[in-house]
Each structure stands twice: as structure tokens, then as C-alpha cells.
CSV table of C-alpha atoms and ligand atoms in Angstrom, one decimal:
chain,number,residue,atom,x,y,z
J,1,UNK,CA,123.5,123.8,105.5
J,2,UNK,CA,123.2,123.6,109.2
J,3,UNK,CA,120.1,121.5,110.5
J,4,UNK,CA,118.6,120.6,113.8
J,5,UNK,CA,118.1,116.6,114.4
J,6,UNK,CA,117.9,113.4,117.0
J,7,UNK,CA,121.1,111.8,116.5
J,8,UNK,CA,121.3,108.1,117.3
J,9,UNK,CA,124.2,108.2,119.1
J,10,UNK,CA,124.7,105.0,120.9
J,11,UNK,CA,122.8,101.7,121.6
J,12,UNK,CA,120.5,101.7,123.9
J,13,UNK,CA,120.6,105.9,124.4
J,14,UNK,CA,118.0,108.0,124.1
J,15,UNK,CA,118.2,110.4,121.2
J,16,UNK,CA,120.4,113.3,121.5
J,17,UNK,CA,118.6,116.5,119.8
J,18,UNK,CA,121.7,118.5,118.0
J,19,UNK,CA,122.4,121.2,115.1
J,20,UNK,CA,124.5,119.2,112.3
J,21,UNK,CA,126.4,119.5,108.8
J,22,UNK,CA,124.4,118.7,106.1
J,23,UNK,CA,126.2,118.6,102.6
J,24,UNK,CA,124.1,119.5,99.7
J,25,UNK,CA,122.9,116.9,97.3
J,26,UNK,CA,125.8,115.5,94.9
J,27,UNK,CA,125.2,113.9,91.1
J,28,UNK,CA,121.5,112.1,91.1
J,29,UNK,CA,120.8,113.3,95.0
J,30,UNK,CA,118.1,115.3,96.2
J,31,UNK,CA,117.7,117.6,99.2
J,32,UNK,CA,114.8,118.2,101.4
J,33,UNK,CA,113.1,119.1,104.2
J,34,UNK,CA,111.1,116.7,106.4
J,35,UNK,CA,108.2,118.5,106.9
J,36,UNK,CA,107.3,115.3,109.7
J,37,UNK,CA,108.1,111.8,110.3
J,38,UNK,CA,106.4,108.7,112.2
J,39,UNK,CA,108.4,106.8,114.7
J,40,UNK,CA,107.9,103.0,113.3
J,41,UNK,CA,109.3,100.1,116.1
J,42,UNK,CA,111.9,99.4,112.8
J,43,UNK,CA,113.5,103.2,114.8
J,44,UNK,CA,113.4,101.4,118.4
J,45,UNK,CA,114.5,98.1,116.7
J,46,UNK,CA,118.3,99.7,116.0
J,47,UNK,CA,118.0,102.1,118.3
J,48,UNK,CA,117.6,99.1,121.0
J,49,UNK,CA,120.9,96.9,120.0
J,50,UNK,CA,118.8,94.3,118.2
J,51,UNK,CA,119.6,95.6,114.4
J,52,UNK,CA,122.5,93.2,113.1
J,53,UNK,CA,122.9,96.2,110.5
J,54,UNK,CA,122.5,98.5,113.5
J,55,UNK,CA,125.1,101.8,113.0
J,56,UNK,CA,126.0,104.3,115.1
J,57,UNK,CA,126.5,107.8,115.7
J,58,UNK,CA,123.5,107.5,112.9
J,59,UNK,CA,119.9,109.9,112.7
J,60,UNK,CA,117.3,107.4,112.4
J,61,UNK,CA,113.5,107.5,110.8
J,62,UNK,CA,112.7,106.1,107.9
J,63,UNK,CA,108.8,107.5,107.9
J,64,UNK,CA,108.6,111.3,106.4
J,65,UNK,CA,106.8,113.4,104.1
J,66,UNK,CA,108.6,116.7,102.6
J,67,UNK,CA,110.1,119.4,100.4
J,68,UNK,CA,111.9,119.6,97.6
J,69,UNK,CA,114.5,122.3,98.3
J,70,UNK,CA,117.5,121.5,95.9
J,71,UNK,CA,118.1,118.6,93.1
J,72,UNK,CA,121.5,117.8,92.0
J,73,UNK,CA,123.2,117.0,88.5
J,74,UNK,CA,121.6,115.1,86.3
J,75,UNK,CA,118.2,114.7,88.5
J,76,UNK,CA,115.2,114.8,86.5
J,77,UNK,CA,112.1,113.3,87.8
J,78,UNK,CA,112.1,117.0,90.8
J,79,UNK,CA,112.7,119.9,91.3
J,80,UNK,CA,112.3,122.5,94.3
J,81,UNK,CA,108.6,122.7,95.8
J,82,UNK,CA,107.6,119.0,94.7
J,83,UNK,CA,106.4,116.9,97.8
J,84,UNK,CA,107.7,113.7,98.2
J,85,UNK,CA,107.9,110.9,100.8
J,86,UNK,CA,111.1,108.9,101.3
J,87,UNK,CA,111.8,105.6,100.5
J,88,UNK,CA,113.6,102.5,101.8
J,89,UNK,CA,113.0,100.7,99.6
J,90,UNK,CA,114.0,102.5,96.4
J,91,UNK,CA,112.9,102.3,92.7
J,92,UNK,CA,115.6,102.5,89.7
J,93,UNK,CA,113.3,101.0,87.4
J,94,UNK,CA,116.5,99.4,85.7
J,95,UNK,CA,118.2,96.6,87.8
J,96,UNK,CA,117.9,92.9,88.1
J,97,UNK,CA,115.5,93.3,90.5
J,98,UNK,CA,113.5,96.3,89.5
J,99,UNK,CA,112.9,94.5,86.0
J,100,UNK,CA,111.2,91.2,87.7
J,101,UNK,CA,107.9,91.7,88.1
J,102,UNK,CA,108.2,89.5,91.8
J,103,UNK,CA,110.1,91.4,93.7
J,104,UNK,CA,109.8,95.0,95.0
J,105,UNK,CA,113.6,94.8,96.6
J,106,UNK,CA,115.1,96.8,93.8
J,107,UNK,CA,118.7,96.0,94.8
J,108,UNK,CA,120.8,99.2,93.5
J,109,UNK,CA,121.7,101.0,96.7
J,110,UNK,CA,121.3,98.1,99.0
J,111,UNK,CA,125.2,98.1,99.8
J,112,UNK,CA,125.5,101.5,100.7
J,113,UNK,CA,121.9,101.7,102.0
J,114,UNK,CA,123.0,99.5,105.3
J,115,UNK,CA,127.1,101.2,105.6
J,116,UNK,CA,124.5,104.4,105.9
J,117,UNK,CA,126.3,106.2,103.6
J,118,UNK,CA,124.9,108.3,100.3
J,119,UNK,CA,125.7,105.3,96.8
J,120,UNK,CA,128.8,107.1,96.5
J,121,UNK,CA,130.2,106.2,99.4
J,122,UNK,CA,130.4,108.8,101.7
J,123,UNK,CA,127.6,110.5,104.3
J,124,UNK,CA,126.2,114.1,104.1
J,125,UNK,CA,126.1,114.9,107.7
J,126,UNK,CA,128.5,115.3,110.0
J,127,UNK,CA,128.7,116.9,113.7
J,128,UNK,CA,129.2,120.5,114.1
J,129,UNK,CA,133.0,119.6,114.7
J,130,UNK,CA,132.9,117.8,111.8
J,131,UNK,CA,132.9,114.1,112.6
J,132,UNK,CA,130.8,111.8,110.1
J,133,UNK,CA,127.5,111.4,111.3
J,134,UNK,CA,125.6,108.4,109.5
J,135,UNK,CA,122.3,108.2,107.4
J,136,UNK,CA,119.8,105.3,107.9
J,137,UNK,CA,118.0,103.4,105.8
J,138,UNK,CA,118.7,105.1,103.4
J,139,UNK,CA,116.1,108.3,104.7
J,140,UNK,CA,117.4,109.6,108.2
J,141,UNK,CA,114.1,111.5,108.7
J,142,UNK,CA,114.5,112.2,112.0
J,143,UNK,CA,116.4,115.5,110.6
J,144,UNK,CA,114.7,118.3,109.4
J,145,UNK,CA,116.7,118.2,106.2
J,146,UNK,CA,117.7,115.2,105.1
J,147,UNK,CA,119.4,114.1,101.3
J,148,UNK,CA,118.6,110.9,99.3
J,149,UNK,CA,118.6,109.8,96.5
J,150,UNK,CA,116.2,110.7,92.7
J,151,UNK,CA,115.2,107.0,93.2
J,152,UNK,CA,114.7,106.9,96.5
J,153,UNK,CA,111.6,109.3,96.4
J,154,UNK,CA,108.0,108.8,95.5
J,155,UNK,CA,106.4,112.3,94.3
J,156,UNK,CA,103.2,113.1,95.5
J,157,UNK,CA,100.2,115.3,95.2
J,158,UNK,CA,100.6,119.0,97.2
J,159,UNK,CA,97.2,119.0,98.7
J,160,UNK,CA,98.3,116.1,101.0
J,161,UNK,CA,99.0,116.6,104.9
J,162,UNK,CA,102.7,116.3,105.8
J,163,UNK,CA,101.9,115.2,108.7
J,164,UNK,CA,99.4,112.1,107.8
J,165,UNK,CA,100.8,111.1,104.8
J,166,UNK,CA,104.5,110.3,106.5
J,167,UNK,CA,102.9,106.7,107.4
J,168,UNK,CA,102.4,106.0,104.3
J,169,UNK,CA,106.3,106.1,103.8
J,170,UNK,CA,106.4,102.7,106.4
J,171,UNK,CA,103.5,101.6,107.9
J,172,UNK,CA,100.3,102.2,105.8
J,173,UNK,CA,102.4,100.8,102.8
J,174,UNK,CA,103.4,97.9,104.6
J,175,UNK,CA,100.7,97.0,106.1
J,176,UNK,CA,98.6,97.3,102.7
J,177,UNK,CA,100.7,96.1,100.6
J,178,UNK,CA,101.2,93.1,102.9
J,179,UNK,CA,97.9,92.2,101.7
J,180,UNK,CA,97.3,93.1,99.0
J,181,UNK,CA,101.2,92.4,96.9
J,182,UNK,CA,102.4,89.8,99.1
J,183,UNK,CA,99.2,87.4,100.0
J,184,UNK,CA,96.9,88.4,97.2
J,185,UNK,CA,93.8,88.0,99.9
J,186,UNK,CA,90.3,87.3,98.0
J,187,UNK,CA,87.4,88.3,98.7
J,188,UNK,CA,85.9,86.0,101.8
J,189,UNK,CA,88.8,84.6,103.3
J,190,UNK,CA,90.1,84.3,107.1
J,191,UNK,CA,92.8,85.9,108.3
J,192,UNK,CA,94.1,86.4,111.4
J,193,UNK,CA,96.7,89.1,112.4
J,194,UNK,CA,99.4,88.8,115.3
J,195,UNK,CA,99.8,92.1,116.4
J,196,UNK,CA,97.6,95.6,116.5
J,197,UNK,CA,100.1,98.2,116.2
J,198,UNK,CA,101.1,100.7,113.9
J,199,UNK,CA,101.6,97.5,111.8
J,200,UNK,CA,99.0,95.3,112.2
J,201,UNK,CA,96.0,98.1,112.3
J,202,UNK,CA,96.7,98.7,108.3
J,203,UNK,CA,97.2,94.8,107.4
J,204,UNK,CA,93.9,94.7,109.2
J,205,UNK,CA,92.3,98.1,107.4
J,206,UNK,CA,93.7,96.3,103.9
J,207,UNK,CA,92.4,92.9,105.0
J,208,UNK,CA,88.9,94.4,105.0
J,209,UNK,CA,90.0,96.4,101.7
J,210,UNK,CA,89.8,93.1,100.3
J,211,UNK,CA,86.8,91.9,101.7
J,212,UNK,CA,88.0,89.1,104.1
J,213,UNK,CA,84.9,87.4,106.0
J,214,UNK,CA,87.0,87.3,109.0
J,215,UNK,CA,89.1,88.6,110.8
J,216,UNK,CA,90.6,87.7,113.9
J,217,UNK,CA,93.7,90.6,115.4
J,218,UNK,CA,96.1,88.7,118.5
J,219,UNK,CA,97.6,90.9,121.0
J,220,UNK,CA,98.3,90.7,124.1
J,221,UNK,CA,97.6,94.3,125.5
J,222,UNK,CA,93.8,94.5,125.2
J,223,UNK,CA,94.1,98.3,124.8
J,224,UNK,CA,94.2,97.6,121.2
J,225,UNK,CA,91.5,95.8,119.9
J,226,UNK,CA,88.7,98.5,120.6
J,227,UNK,CA,90.7,100.2,117.3
J,228,UNK,CA,91.0,97.2,115.5
J,229,UNK,CA,87.4,97.1,115.6
J,230,UNK,CA,87.4,100.3,114.4
J,231,UNK,CA,89.6,99.6,111.1
J,232,UNK,CA,87.7,95.4,110.9
J,233,UNK,CA,89.0,92.9,113.4
J,234,UNK,CA,85.3,90.3,113.7
J,235,UNK,CA,87.2,88.6,116.7
J,236,UNK,CA,89.9,89.4,118.9
J,237,UNK,CA,92.4,87.0,121.2
J,238,UNK,CA,94.7,88.0,123.7
J,239,UNK,CA,97.0,84.5,123.8
J,240,UNK,CA,97.4,85.6,127.9
J,241,UNK,CA,94.1,84.4,128.1
J,242,UNK,CA,93.7,81.3,126.6
J,243,UNK,CA,93.7,78.2,128.6
J,244,UNK,CA,95.8,75.8,126.7
J,245,UNK,CA,97.0,76.3,123.8
J,246,UNK,CA,97.3,79.3,121.2
J,247,UNK,CA,97.1,77.1,117.8
J,248,UNK,CA,94.4,75.1,117.9
J,249,UNK,CA,92.7,78.1,119.8
J,250,UNK,CA,92.7,79.6,116.5
J,251,UNK,CA,92.3,76.8,113.9
J,252,UNK,CA,89.2,75.6,115.5
J,253,UNK,CA,88.2,80.0,115.5
J,254,UNK,CA,88.9,79.8,112.2
J,255,UNK,CA,86.9,76.6,111.2
J,256,UNK,CA,90.1,74.8,110.0
J,257,UNK,CA,93.0,78.0,110.4
J,258,UNK,CA,93.2,80.3,108.7
J,259,UNK,CA,93.5,81.3,104.6
J,260,UNK,CA,95.8,83.9,105.7
J,261,UNK,CA,98.3,84.3,108.6
J,262,UNK,CA,100.3,87.6,109.9
J,263,UNK,CA,103.0,87.7,111.6
J,264,UNK,CA,103.2,91.8,112.8
J,265,UNK,CA,104.9,91.2,116.5
J,266,UNK,CA,108.6,90.6,115.1
J,267,UNK,CA,108.6,87.7,117.7
J,268,UNK,CA,109.8,83.9,116.3
J,269,UNK,CA,107.8,82.5,118.8
J,270,UNK,CA,104.8,84.1,117.5
J,271,UNK,CA,106.0,83.7,113.9
J,272,UNK,CA,105.6,80.2,114.9
J,273,UNK,CA,102.2,80.0,116.1
J,274,UNK,CA,100.7,82.4,113.0
J,275,UNK,CA,102.7,79.4,110.5
J,276,UNK,CA,101.0,76.9,112.8
J,277,UNK,CA,97.5,78.6,112.5
J,278,UNK,CA,97.3,79.2,108.5
J,279,UNK,CA,94.9,76.6,107.0
J,280,UNK,CA,96.0,72.7,106.5
J,281,UNK,CA,96.0,72.5,102.8
J,282,UNK,CA,96.5,75.6,101.3
J,283,UNK,CA,97.5,78.5,104.0
J,284,UNK,CA,99.5,81.2,103.7
J,285,UNK,CA,101.5,82.8,106.5
J,286,UNK,CA,103.1,86.4,105.4
J,287,UNK,CA,106.6,87.2,108.0
J,288,UNK,CA,106.9,91.1,108.3
J,289,UNK,CA,108.1,91.3,112.3
J,290,UNK,CA,111.6,91.9,111.8
J,291,UNK,CA,113.1,89.7,114.3
J,292,UNK,CA,116.6,90.7,116.9
J,293,UNK,CA,119.6,89.2,115.6
J,294,UNK,CA,120.5,85.9,116.4
J,295,UNK,CA,117.3,85.1,116.6
J,296,UNK,CA,116.0,82.2,114.1
J,297,UNK,CA,111.7,81.1,113.6
J,298,UNK,CA,111.5,77.3,113.3
J,299,UNK,CA,108.6,74.5,112.7
J,300,UNK,CA,107.6,70.9,112.1
J,301,UNK,CA,108.3,70.4,108.4
J,302,UNK,CA,105.4,68.7,108.6
J,303,UNK,CA,103.5,71.6,108.4
J,304,UNK,CA,104.8,73.0,104.9
J,305,UNK,CA,104.6,69.2,103.6
J,306,UNK,CA,101.2,69.5,104.3
J,307,UNK,CA,100.3,72.8,102.3
J,308,UNK,CA,101.3,75.8,104.7
J,309,UNK,CA,103.3,78.5,102.7
J,310,UNK,CA,105.2,80.3,105.2
J,311,UNK,CA,106.2,83.9,103.1
J,312,UNK,CA,107.8,87.1,104.4
J,313,UNK,CA,107.4,90.8,103.2
J,314,UNK,CA,109.5,94.2,103.3
J,315,UNK,CA,107.8,97.5,102.7
J,316,UNK,CA,104.1,95.5,102.1
J,317,UNK,CA,105.7,94.3,98.4
J,318,UNK,CA,105.4,98.2,96.9
J,319,UNK,CA,107.2,99.2,94.1
J,320,UNK,CA,107.7,103.1,96.4
J,321,UNK,CA,107.7,105.4,92.9
J,322,UNK,CA,105.4,103.5,91.6
J,323,UNK,CA,102.7,103.3,94.3
J,324,UNK,CA,103.5,104.9,97.0
J,325,UNK,CA,101.7,108.1,94.9
J,326,UNK,CA,98.3,106.2,94.2
J,327,UNK,CA,97.9,105.2,98.2
J,328,UNK,CA,97.9,109.2,99.0
J,329,UNK,CA,95.2,109.4,96.3
J,330,UNK,CA,93.3,106.2,98.2
J,331,UNK,CA,94.5,108.2,101.9
J,332,UNK,CA,93.2,111.6,100.0
J,333,UNK,CA,89.5,110.4,97.7
J,334,UNK,CA,88.3,108.2,101.6
J,335,UNK,CA,89.5,104.8,100.3
J,336,UNK,CA,91.7,103.9,103.4
J,337,UNK,CA,91.9,106.1,106.3
J,338,UNK,CA,95.3,106.9,108.4
J,339,UNK,CA,94.4,109.6,111.2
J,340,UNK,CA,92.6,107.6,113.8
J,341,UNK,CA,96.2,106.0,113.6
J,342,UNK,CA,98.3,108.6,114.4
J,343,UNK,CA,97.6,108.6,118.0
J,344,UNK,CA,100.4,110.9,119.3
J,345,UNK,CA,102.0,114.2,118.2
J,346,UNK,CA,104.7,116.6,119.2
J,347,UNK,CA,108.2,118.0,118.2
J,348,UNK,CA,111.2,116.9,117.2
J,349,UNK,CA,112.6,118.5,121.1
J,350,UNK,CA,110.0,115.8,122.2
J,351,UNK,CA,110.7,112.9,120.2
J,352,UNK,CA,111.9,110.5,123.0
J,353,UNK,CA,108.4,110.5,124.5
J,354,UNK,CA,107.6,109.2,121.3
J,355,UNK,CA,109.2,105.4,122.0
J,356,UNK,CA,108.6,105.8,125.6
J,357,UNK,CA,104.7,106.0,124.6
J,358,UNK,CA,105.6,102.8,122.0
J,359,UNK,CA,107.2,101.2,125.1
J,360,UNK,CA,104.3,101.7,127.4
J,361,UNK,CA,101.9,100.4,124.4
J,362,UNK,CA,100.1,103.6,125.2
J,363,UNK,CA,100.4,104.6,120.8
J,364,UNK,CA,99.5,103.8,117.7
J,365,UNK,CA,101.6,105.9,116.2
J,366,UNK,CA,103.8,109.0,117.2
J,367,UNK,CA,104.4,112.1,114.4
J,368,UNK,CA,107.0,114.4,114.9
J,369,UNK,CA,106.5,117.6,113.0
J,370,UNK,CA,109.4,120.3,111.8
W,1,NAD,P1,104.0,98.2,117.3
W,1,NAD,O1,105.4,98.3,118.7
W,1,NAD,O2,103.5,99.4,117.0
W,1,NAD,O3,103.4,96.9,117.8
W,1,NAD,C1,103.2,96.3,118.0
W,1,NAD,C2,102.2,94.7,118.5
W,1,NAD,O4,102.5,93.6,118.9
W,1,NAD,C3,101.9,95.3,120.3
W,1,NAD,O5,100.6,96.1,120.2
W,1,NAD,C4,102.2,94.5,120.8
W,1,NAD,O6,101.7,94.6,121.9
W,1,NAD,C5,102.0,93.1,120.5
W,1,NAD,N1,102.9,91.9,121.3
W,1,NAD,C6,103.8,92.4,121.1
W,1,NAD,N2,104.3,90.8,121.5
W,1,NAD,C7,103.3,90.1,120.7
W,1,NAD,C8,102.7,88.8,121.4
W,1,NAD,N3,104.0,88.5,121.6
W,1,NAD,N4,101.7,88.2,120.7
W,1,NAD,C9,100.9,89.2,120.4
W,1,NAD,N5,100.8,90.4,120.1
W,1,NAD,C10,102.2,90.8,120.2
W,1,NAD,O7,104.9,97.8,116.4
W,1,NAD,P2,105.1,98.7,114.1
W,1,NAD,O8,105.6,99.5,114.4
W,1,NAD,O9,103.4,97.7,114.4
W,1,NAD,O10,106.1,97.3,114.1
W,1,NAD,C11,105.6,95.7,114.1
W,1,NAD,C12,106.8,95.1,113.4
W,1,NAD,O11,106.8,95.2,112.3
W,1,NAD,C13,108.4,95.2,113.9
W,1,NAD,O12,108.9,94.0,114.1
W,1,NAD,C14,108.8,95.9,112.7
W,1,NAD,O13,110.5,96.4,113.4
W,1,NAD,C15,108.2,95.4,112.2
W,1,NAD,N6,107.9,96.2,110.1
W,1,NAD,C16,108.0,95.7,109.7
W,1,NAD,C17,108.5,96.4,108.0
W,1,NAD,C18,108.7,95.3,107.4
W,1,NAD,O14,108.7,96.2,105.9
W,1,NAD,N7,108.6,94.0,106.8
W,1,NAD,C19,108.4,97.5,108.7
W,1,NAD,C20,107.6,98.3,109.2
W,1,NAD,C21,107.6,97.4,110.5
W,2,AHE,N1,118.0,95.3,109.4
W,2,AHE,C1,117.5,93.9,109.4
W,2,AHE,C2,116.5,94.1,108.8
W,2,AHE,C3,115.6,95.1,108.7
W,2,AHE,C4,114.3,94.7,108.2
W,2,AHE,O1,113.8,93.3,108.0
W,2,AHE,N2,113.9,95.6,107.7
W,2,AHE,C5,112.9,95.6,106.7
W,2,AHE,C6,111.9,97.4,106.6
W,2,AHE,S1,111.7,97.6,108.1
W,2,AHE,C7,110.7,98.7,108.0
W,2,AHE,O2,110.2,99.2,109.2
W,2,AHE,C8,113.4,96.4,104.8
W,2,AHE,O3,113.1,96.6,103.9
W,2,AHE,N3,114.2,95.0,104.9
W,2,AHE,C9,114.5,94.6,104.0
W,2,AHE,C10,115.5,95.2,103.5
W,2,AHE,O4,116.3,95.2,102.5
W,2,AHE,O5,116.5,95.7,104.3
W,2,AHE,C11,118.5,92.6,109.8
W,2,AHE,O6,118.1,92.2,110.0
W,2,AHE,O7,119.4,92.9,109.5
W,3,ZN,ZN1,109.2,100.8,109.4
């Protein structure tokens, strides 16, 4: 079939909207119509050329929601008409990783996914001239239609609005999951969140859900303050307004350091500040942000010797086929909020405006509605 997609032709160039060919689903695969997709900072990271795994030409996008159109041979858990959220972290429930309760990082298709290919080593997308176009994070939601493995789709309730629940495909689950699944934050904790964008705000929402007493938000952009307060931030710190070093300031503000800190900036200097503002003896710092090729974290080993813990999280530690339908229920039951964070919506033709808004710091989440 033919479909319309925003194609990343080369690093650093705007996406090009064009008709592309899409082959039907092979065994174990599913064709879906994407109804809506969020634009995550990770899409911009890969488009910028900073992603060591970035390949071009490719169809980016990994924060979608849509409807099953056709299933390939052997698919048993989905049928045409089902509402689904694509998963860049699949859940095969069979691999060594899925069988280990310590991780959500299903590895059954990770190698081909990183190469921009379906599990059989081929792409379903091509130009109208027949040249292959690569998949991205196993999702490619910047296309009106896409093909995914069955294990990379979460079936969700049909009454949930696509233009909101697409955000559960990455940002919402990553932020809330980092608090609940990865850090396992206890009631009464003090926490610091670095970066109050589409992920950081969901960390704040997760901290409120977990019953944290103090939620400090740190961002260079003061425009992020009102939304963060709305989601539960108790103190705002703009590093550019702090006299002297940021770390001692935050340690003092949290009465000795935070029980939990989270990096949602992708900046390795901020990651160090996050680790060092965690409480001596027990503070845990969770890296969510994705750093550019070649960037490395550092600290004095003494920071860890004296009890601080550094960890990281992908997709908030969530097992997608199991956890994502539950998070959709939380949204539909009013336990979590999504709508205010979706600050802009646009059609596919205007997708580059979504990237411009992100660069300008004017949006939290832009959502493309097909
Ligand atoms: P975003 O652009 O919406 O938000 C980033 C925020 O960080 C902005 O508000 C910006 O002002 C702030 N910021 C930038 N530099 C800062 C600094 N030095 N100090 C304080 N604040 C600073 O991005 P997002 O969509 O929220 O994504 C955040 C990060 O999380 C990105 O690196 C993204 O790639 C990553 N991410 C990781 C996962 C995962 O599974 N680990 C999932 C989604 C996104
Ligand atoms: N390809 C990059 C790393 C990108 C990365 O860390 N991706 C996160 C999800 S970000 C979603 O917005 C992730 O899930 N990582 C685990 C994985 O297996 O990719 C690089 O540095 O090579
Ligand atoms: Zn993302």
C-alpha cells in the first residue's frame, strides 16, 4: 500500500513529507493505522545526528496510538479493529530478559530494531522509486501506517482518545515508571527533578502519585515553572539564578540531599549534579536523559563509596504489553493527567513546527494527529 510519512532523509535536515510504499505484515507482524503521535526529545536527538544508532533515511517517531488493520500469519493476540500503542521496548514474555523480573529490556528483537529493520532483517518501507527506508525504534509512528511485530504492540481499551494516549507510548510511562518501577519512591520522600519537559513533568506527576513530601524542579527555562507546579512541584530552582554552586544549594534545600534525584535533560554535567545532590548514605539518582554520542558521565568514586546510588531507566522500567493498558486505565479513571501537557497539536504537514517549538522551549508535548 501507499501511505504518507515524514521521512528523515539526513541528519540535521527537516523531515520531508512524502508518499511512501509500505509492504503488508509478514508472519508475526501487524499493520496498524497510526491515529496520533507525540514528538519526543529522543526523535530530535536522532534527527540531529547525535544518536550513535541513528540511521538515514528513516521514518522516526515512537510515541503513537492507532488501530490494527491487518495481522500476519500466526498472530493470535490482536485482530483488525483493536486499539494499540506501539512499544519501542517490546515484551515477548519468553526471552532471558523477559523471564528475569529485574529488567524490562526484552532483547528478542533488539539487534534488528537498532538496525532499522524488522526481525527478519528487511524493511517494510520504501520510496516510490523502490529504495528502502528504515524503521526507527521498531515503531516509525511519523507514518500514517506502519508495521510492527505483534510483541511490540500493547492492546488498549477502545474508548481512550488517541491524541492523548499516544503520549503513554513514551513520555508518560517513562516519567511515572522511573518513579514507581525504577526508583520505587516511598511516601514522604524528598526528590529533585532536573529538566521539566515532557519527561520531567511526568516524573513530577509520578512523585505526587507516590506521596513524595518535597518535589524540587530544576530547569534553566523559567517558563516551565507554572506547569510543573500544577503537577506537584513544591520548589523551583533556576540554576542560572543560583549564586555559587548548584549542588550545595540543592543539598541545603533538601535538608542534606534528596532521597531520589532524576535527570531528564540528557546533559552529562546535569547527571553529575543530580548524583551529587542525592543524600549521603542512601540517595539514589536515576538517569533518564539520553546523551549524545561520545558523552560520558563522571564523578568522584567517593560519591558512591559514601552510599549514593547511580542507576538508569529505559521506558520507565515498564513491560509494555502488561503495564501500558493499565496506565491507559489510570488516565481514563482520572488518576493521572495528560491533557494539559499536550500544549500543541498539528497535522503531519506541520510536523517540523513541532520540532521548532521544542527547540524554542515553547512546547511540552506536540502531538501530530493524522
Ligand atoms: P524536553 O526537551 O521536553 O525537556 C528537556 C528539559 O530540560 C527542558 O525543559 C529544558 O529547558 C531542560 N534543560 C535542558 N538543559 C538543562 C540544564 N542544563 N539544566 C536544567 N534543565 C535543563 O525533552 P523530553 O522529551 O522531556 O526528554 C528529556 C530527556 O529524556 C531527553 O534526553 C530524551 O531523549 C530522554 N528520554 C529518555 C527516555 C528513556 O526511556 N530513558 C524516554 C524518553 C525520553
Ligand atoms: N540509541 C541511543 C540510545 C537511545 C536510548 O537510550 N533510548 C532509550 C529510549 S529513549 C525514548 O525516548 C531506550 O529505551 N534505551 C534502551 C535501548 O535498548 O535502546 C544510543 O546511545 O545508542
Ligand atoms: Zn521518547
